[in-house]
Amino acid sequence: MIVITVGGMDFERTARSIARTALGHDPGDLTAIGSLSHQVFVGADVVVKIIGAAGHTRLDREIALAPHLPDGLTAPLLDSGVHPAGDVRYAVYTRAPGVAPGMDLPGIDAATACRLAAQAVRRLQSLHGWTPADPAAQVLREPLDHGGFAGRAALAAEIDAIAAALPAPVADGLRAIAETAPPQVTTTVPVHADCHWDNWLAADGTVTALLDFEWARFGDPLDDWFFLISGSGPHRAAVLDVVAAETGIAADVLRAECEARHVAHLAADIRLALADPPGHRALLTERLTNLTDLLDDPW
């Protein structure tokens, strides 16, 4: 067993204690899984997410939304709070069946990719059609630097902020995209805003749950269609066609909207990396490569 400790804290032991309290019995084996923002431990019937009490508050956002989300959309929340012995905040969920299809849908054939995408679109449409009560609506309205597309002027400003760090042809190419980007966006419906394929579960070709609502906010459904399409790897074109068919949005409109969002997210990550070069050197290199690839293979 690998014991994960941060600052002397044994996260696996803390997760086991939290899960035992939530379930009323020992959770059995817990396995640590990769996460960029939390310590996550998965058991046979439970998932525990932990973050230091002084860490970011996005888990609190997810916890506040969980009781209000449409039925069947995500894994049920069993318990949440602050664990005094470890000075951590936590959330405990019932483990939903299935596994994540994974970013770029590795090992998945085109027919299965399209089938999963159609089901994912319908699940997201249930989220977009949800009218949240006041407590959830207040959470969705809270300011959040999501790094997404916020209109033509905002995108142009984001590009200008990083232009000095870019090769001139790349900066010029991004400005050309910004000039033709949609002038504004709507922020009228609940969106997940991070629904790439690492945040879905599926079993036997059937989508079972959408996870990780820490970036959820009021936005535009296109914010979610972008993540679904862009994370589909070799099936991107086919999944775009599925989204177009399911939503009635013309394919060329989807391409333009996705391209603007792709640039916005990459530019925001580069801005973050430039603010802390030692801590984000790998991210900066990766995102600069992503921008070049985007210009070489536009939407």
PDB file of N, CA and C in Angstrom, residues 25-66:
ATOM      1  N   HIS A  25     -19.744   1.569   8.634  1.00  0.00           N
ATOM      2  CA  HIS A  25     -18.965   0.328   8.672  1.00  0.00           C
ATOM      3  C   HIS A  25     -17.661   0.561   7.935  1.00  0.00           C
ATOM      4  N   ASP A  26     -16.733  -0.375   8.068  1.00  0.00           N
ATOM      5  CA  ASP A  26     -15.439  -0.234   7.412  1.00  0.00           C
ATOM      6  C   ASP A  26     -15.621  -0.217   5.899  1.00  0.00           C
ATOM      7  N   PRO A  27     -14.965   0.708   5.179  1.00  0.00           N
ATOM      8  CA  PRO A  27     -15.175   0.817   3.727  1.00  0.00           C
ATOM      9  C   PRO A  27     -14.425  -0.225   2.908  1.00  0.00           C
ATOM     10  N   GLY A  28     -13.581  -1.042   3.550  1.00  0.00           N
ATOM     11  CA  GLY A  28     -12.772  -1.975   2.778  1.00  0.00           C
ATOM     12  C   GLY A  28     -11.594  -1.259   2.152  1.00  0.00           C
ATOM     13  N   ASP A  29     -11.025  -1.882   1.124  1.00  0.00           N
ATOM     14  CA  ASP A  29      -9.863  -1.286   0.469  1.00  0.00           C
ATOM     15  C   ASP A  29     -10.218   0.047  -0.164  1.00  0.00           C
ATOM     16  N   LEU A  30      -9.345   1.036   0.010  1.00  0.00           N
ATOM     17  CA  LEU A  30      -9.468   2.330  -0.645  1.00  0.00           C
ATOM     18  C   LEU A  30      -8.258   2.520  -1.549  1.00  0.00           C
ATOM     19  N   THR A  31      -8.506   2.961  -2.773  1.00  0.00           N
ATOM     20  CA  THR A  31      -7.439   3.174  -3.749  1.00  0.00           C
ATOM     21  C   THR A  31      -7.341   4.649  -4.082  1.00  0.00           C
ATOM     22  N   ALA A  32      -6.131   5.202  -4.000  1.00  0.00           N
ATOM     23  CA  ALA A  32      -5.911   6.596  -4.393  1.00  0.00           C
ATOM     24  C   ALA A  32      -5.935   6.702  -5.905  1.00  0.00           C
ATOM     25  N   ILE A  33      -6.647   7.696  -6.430  1.00  0.00           N
ATOM     26  CA  ILE A  33      -6.675   7.914  -7.870  1.00  0.00           C
ATOM     27  C   ILE A  33      -6.188   9.327  -8.167  1.00  0.00           C
ATOM     28  N   GLY A  34      -5.729   9.527  -9.386  1.00  0.00           N
ATOM     29  CA  GLY A  34      -5.147  10.804  -9.759  1.00  0.00           C
ATOM     30  C   GLY A  34      -6.157  11.933  -9.771  1.00  0.00           C
ATOM     31  N   SER A  35      -5.748  13.073  -9.275  1.00  0.00           N
ATOM     32  CA  SER A  35      -6.573  14.276  -9.300  1.00  0.00           C
ATOM     33  C   SER A  35      -5.657  15.482  -9.224  1.00  0.00           C
ATOM     34  N   LEU A  36      -5.965  16.512 -10.009  1.00  0.00           N
ATOM     35  CA  LEU A  36      -5.152  17.720  -9.998  1.00  0.00           C
ATOM     36  C   LEU A  36      -5.495  18.643  -8.845  1.00  0.00           C
ATOM     37  N   SER A  37      -6.643  18.427  -8.213  1.00  0.00           N
ATOM     38  CA  SER A  37      -7.100  19.412  -7.239  1.00  0.00           C
ATOM     39  C   SER A  37      -7.389  18.852  -5.848  1.00  0.00           C
ATOM     40  N   HIS A  38      -7.529  17.525  -5.704  1.00  0.00           N
ATOM     41  CA  HIS A  38      -7.877  16.933  -4.419  1.00  0.00           C
ATOM     42  C   HIS A  38      -7.124  15.627  -4.218  1.00  0.00           C
ATOM     43  N   GLN A  39      -7.176  15.122  -2.987  1.00  0.00           N
ATOM     44  CA  GLN A  39      -6.844  13.731  -2.715  1.00  0.00           C
ATOM     45  C   GLN A  39      -8.146  12.943  -2.852  1.00  0.00           C
ATOM     46  N   VAL A  40      -8.144  11.927  -3.707  1.00  0.00           N
ATOM     47  CA  VAL A  40      -9.363  11.165  -3.973  1.00  0.00           C
ATOM     48  C   VAL A  40      -9.093   9.695  -3.726  1.00  0.00           C
ATOM     49  N   PHE A  41      -9.983   9.060  -2.950  1.00  0.00           N
ATOM     50  CA  PHE A  41      -9.853   7.646  -2.614  1.00  0.00           C
ATOM     51  C   PHE A  41     -11.156   6.935  -2.969  1.00  0.00           C
ATOM     52  N   VAL A  42     -11.028   5.803  -3.632  1.00  0.00           N
ATOM     53  CA  VAL A  42     -12.183   5.076  -4.142  1.00  0.00           C
ATOM     54  C   VAL A  42     -12.231   3.688  -3.512  1.00  0.00           C
ATOM     55  N   GLY A  43     -13.393   3.336  -2.980  1.00  0.00           N
ATOM     56  CA  GLY A  43     -13.631   2.006  -2.449  1.00  0.00           C
ATOM     57  C   GLY A  43     -14.687   1.286  -3.257  1.00  0.00           C
ATOM     58  N   ALA A  44     -15.126   0.147  -2.776  1.00  0.00           N
ATOM     59  CA  ALA A  44     -16.103  -0.651  -3.512  1.00  0.00           C
ATOM     60  C   ALA A  44     -17.426   0.075  -3.674  1.00  0.00           C
ATOM     61  N   ASP A  45     -17.809   0.849  -2.665  1.00  0.00           N
ATOM     62  CA  ASP A  45     -19.105   1.524  -2.740  1.00  0.00           C
ATOM     63  C   ASP A  45     -19.056   2.967  -2.278  1.00  0.00           C
ATOM     64  N   VAL A  46     -17.838   3.551  -2.230  1.00  0.00           N
ATOM     65  CA  VAL A  46     -17.718   4.907  -1.712  1.00  0.00           C
ATOM     66  C   VAL A  46     -16.559   5.628  -2.388  1.00  0.00           C
ATOM     67  N   VAL A  47     -16.676   6.945  -2.494  1.00  0.00           N
ATOM     68  CA  VAL A  47     -15.597   7.806  -2.979  1.00  0.00           C
ATOM     69  C   VAL A  47     -15.426   8.933  -1.975  1.00  0.00           C
ATOM     70  N   VAL A  48     -14.171   9.175  -1.576  1.00  0.00           N
ATOM     71  CA  VAL A  48     -13.870  10.244  -0.617  1.00  0.00           C
ATOM     72  C   VAL A  48     -12.956  11.262  -1.286  1.00  0.00           C
ATOM     73  N   LYS A  49     -13.355  12.530  -1.270  1.00  0.00           N
ATOM     74  CA  LYS A  49     -12.537  13.626  -1.783  1.00  0.00           C
ATOM     75  C   LYS A  49     -12.100  14.487  -0.608  1.00  0.00           C
ATOM     76  N   ILE A  50     -10.810  14.802  -0.555  1.00  0.00           N
ATOM     77  CA  ILE A  50     -10.236  15.536   0.570  1.00  0.00           C
ATOM     78  C   ILE A  50      -9.380  16.686   0.045  1.00  0.00           C
ATOM     79  N   ILE A  51      -9.406  17.786   0.773  1.00  0.00           N
ATOM     80  CA  ILE A  51      -8.476  18.880   0.507  1.00  0.00           C
ATOM     81  C   ILE A  51      -8.143  19.546   1.837  1.00  0.00           C
ATOM     82  N   GLY A  52      -6.935  20.044   1.975  1.00  0.00           N
ATOM     83  CA  GLY A  52      -6.561  20.749   3.185  1.00  0.00           C
ATOM     84  C   GLY A  52      -7.508  21.906   3.460  1.00  0.00           C
ATOM     85  N   ALA A  53      -7.753  22.169   4.725  1.00  0.00           N
ATOM     86  CA  ALA A  53      -8.730  23.200   5.094  1.00  0.00           C
ATOM     87  C   ALA A  53      -8.369  24.564   4.539  1.00  0.00           C
ATOM     88  N   ALA A  54      -7.085  24.783   4.280  1.00  0.00           N
ATOM     89  CA  ALA A  54      -6.654  26.080   3.755  1.00  0.00           C
ATOM     90  C   ALA A  54      -6.618  26.102   2.225  1.00  0.00           C
ATOM     91  N   GLY A  55      -6.996  24.995   1.585  1.00  0.00           N
ATOM     92  CA  GLY A  55      -6.951  24.928   0.126  1.00  0.00           C
ATOM     93  C   GLY A  55      -8.086  25.686  -0.528  1.00  0.00           C
ATOM     94  N   HIS A  56      -8.156  25.591  -1.854  1.00  0.00           N
ATOM     95  CA  HIS A  56      -9.202  26.305  -2.588  1.00  0.00           C
ATOM     96  C   HIS A  56     -10.583  25.809  -2.164  1.00  0.00           C
ATOM     97  N   THR A  57     -11.608  26.569  -2.490  1.00  0.00           N
ATOM     98  CA  THR A  57     -12.954  26.301  -1.977  1.00  0.00           C
ATOM     99  C   THR A  57     -13.881  25.654  -2.997  1.00  0.00           C
ATOM    100  N   ARG A  58     -13.340  25.154  -4.104  1.00  0.00           N
ATOM    101  CA  ARG A  58     -14.229  24.614  -5.137  1.00  0.00           C
ATOM    102  C   ARG A  58     -14.982  23.369  -4.665  1.00  0.00           C
ATOM    103  N   LEU A  59     -14.399  22.604  -3.743  1.00  0.00           N
ATOM    104  CA  LEU A  59     -15.129  21.455  -3.206  1.00  0.00           C
ATOM    105  C   LEU A  59     -16.370  21.924  -2.449  1.00  0.00           C
ATOM    106  N   ASP A  60     -16.252  23.051  -1.749  1.00  0.00           N
ATOM    107  CA  ASP A  60     -17.415  23.602  -1.058  1.00  0.00           C
ATOM    108  C   ASP A  60     -18.528  23.933  -2.051  1.00  0.00           C
ATOM    109  N   ARG A  61     -18.144  24.423  -3.214  1.00  0.00           N
ATOM    110  CA  ARG A  61     -19.114  24.744  -4.268  1.00  0.00           C
ATOM    111  C   ARG A  61     -19.849  23.471  -4.702  1.00  0.00           C
ATOM    112  N   GLU A  62     -19.076  22.414  -4.925  1.00  0.00           N
ATOM    113  CA  GLU A  62     -19.662  21.146  -5.335  1.00  0.00           C
ATOM    114  C   GLU A  62     -20.602  20.596  -4.266  1.00  0.00           C
ATOM    115  N   ILE A  63     -20.182  20.670  -3.003  1.00  0.00           N
ATOM    116  CA  ILE A  63     -21.002  20.172  -1.904  1.00  0.00           C
ATOM    117  C   ILE A  63     -22.310  20.957  -1.806  1.00  0.00           C
ATOM    118  N   ALA A  64     -22.240  22.265  -1.965  1.00  0.00           N
ATOM    119  CA  ALA A  64     -23.446  23.097  -1.857  1.00  0.00           C
ATOM    120  C   ALA A  64     -24.442  22.795  -2.976  1.00  0.00           C
ATOM    121  N   LEU A  65     -23.931  22.429  -4.145  1.00  0.00           N
ATOM    122  CA  LEU A  65     -24.819  22.147  -5.280  1.00  0.00           C
ATOM    123  C   LEU A  65     -25.410  20.745  -5.232  1.00  0.00           C
ATOM    124  N   ALA A  66     -24.676  19.801  -4.652  1.00  0.00           N
ATOM    125  CA  ALA A  66     -25.024  18.383  -4.755  1.00  0.00           C
ATOM    126  C   ALA A  66     -26.479  18.057  -4.407  1.00  0.00           C
TER     127      ALA A  66
END
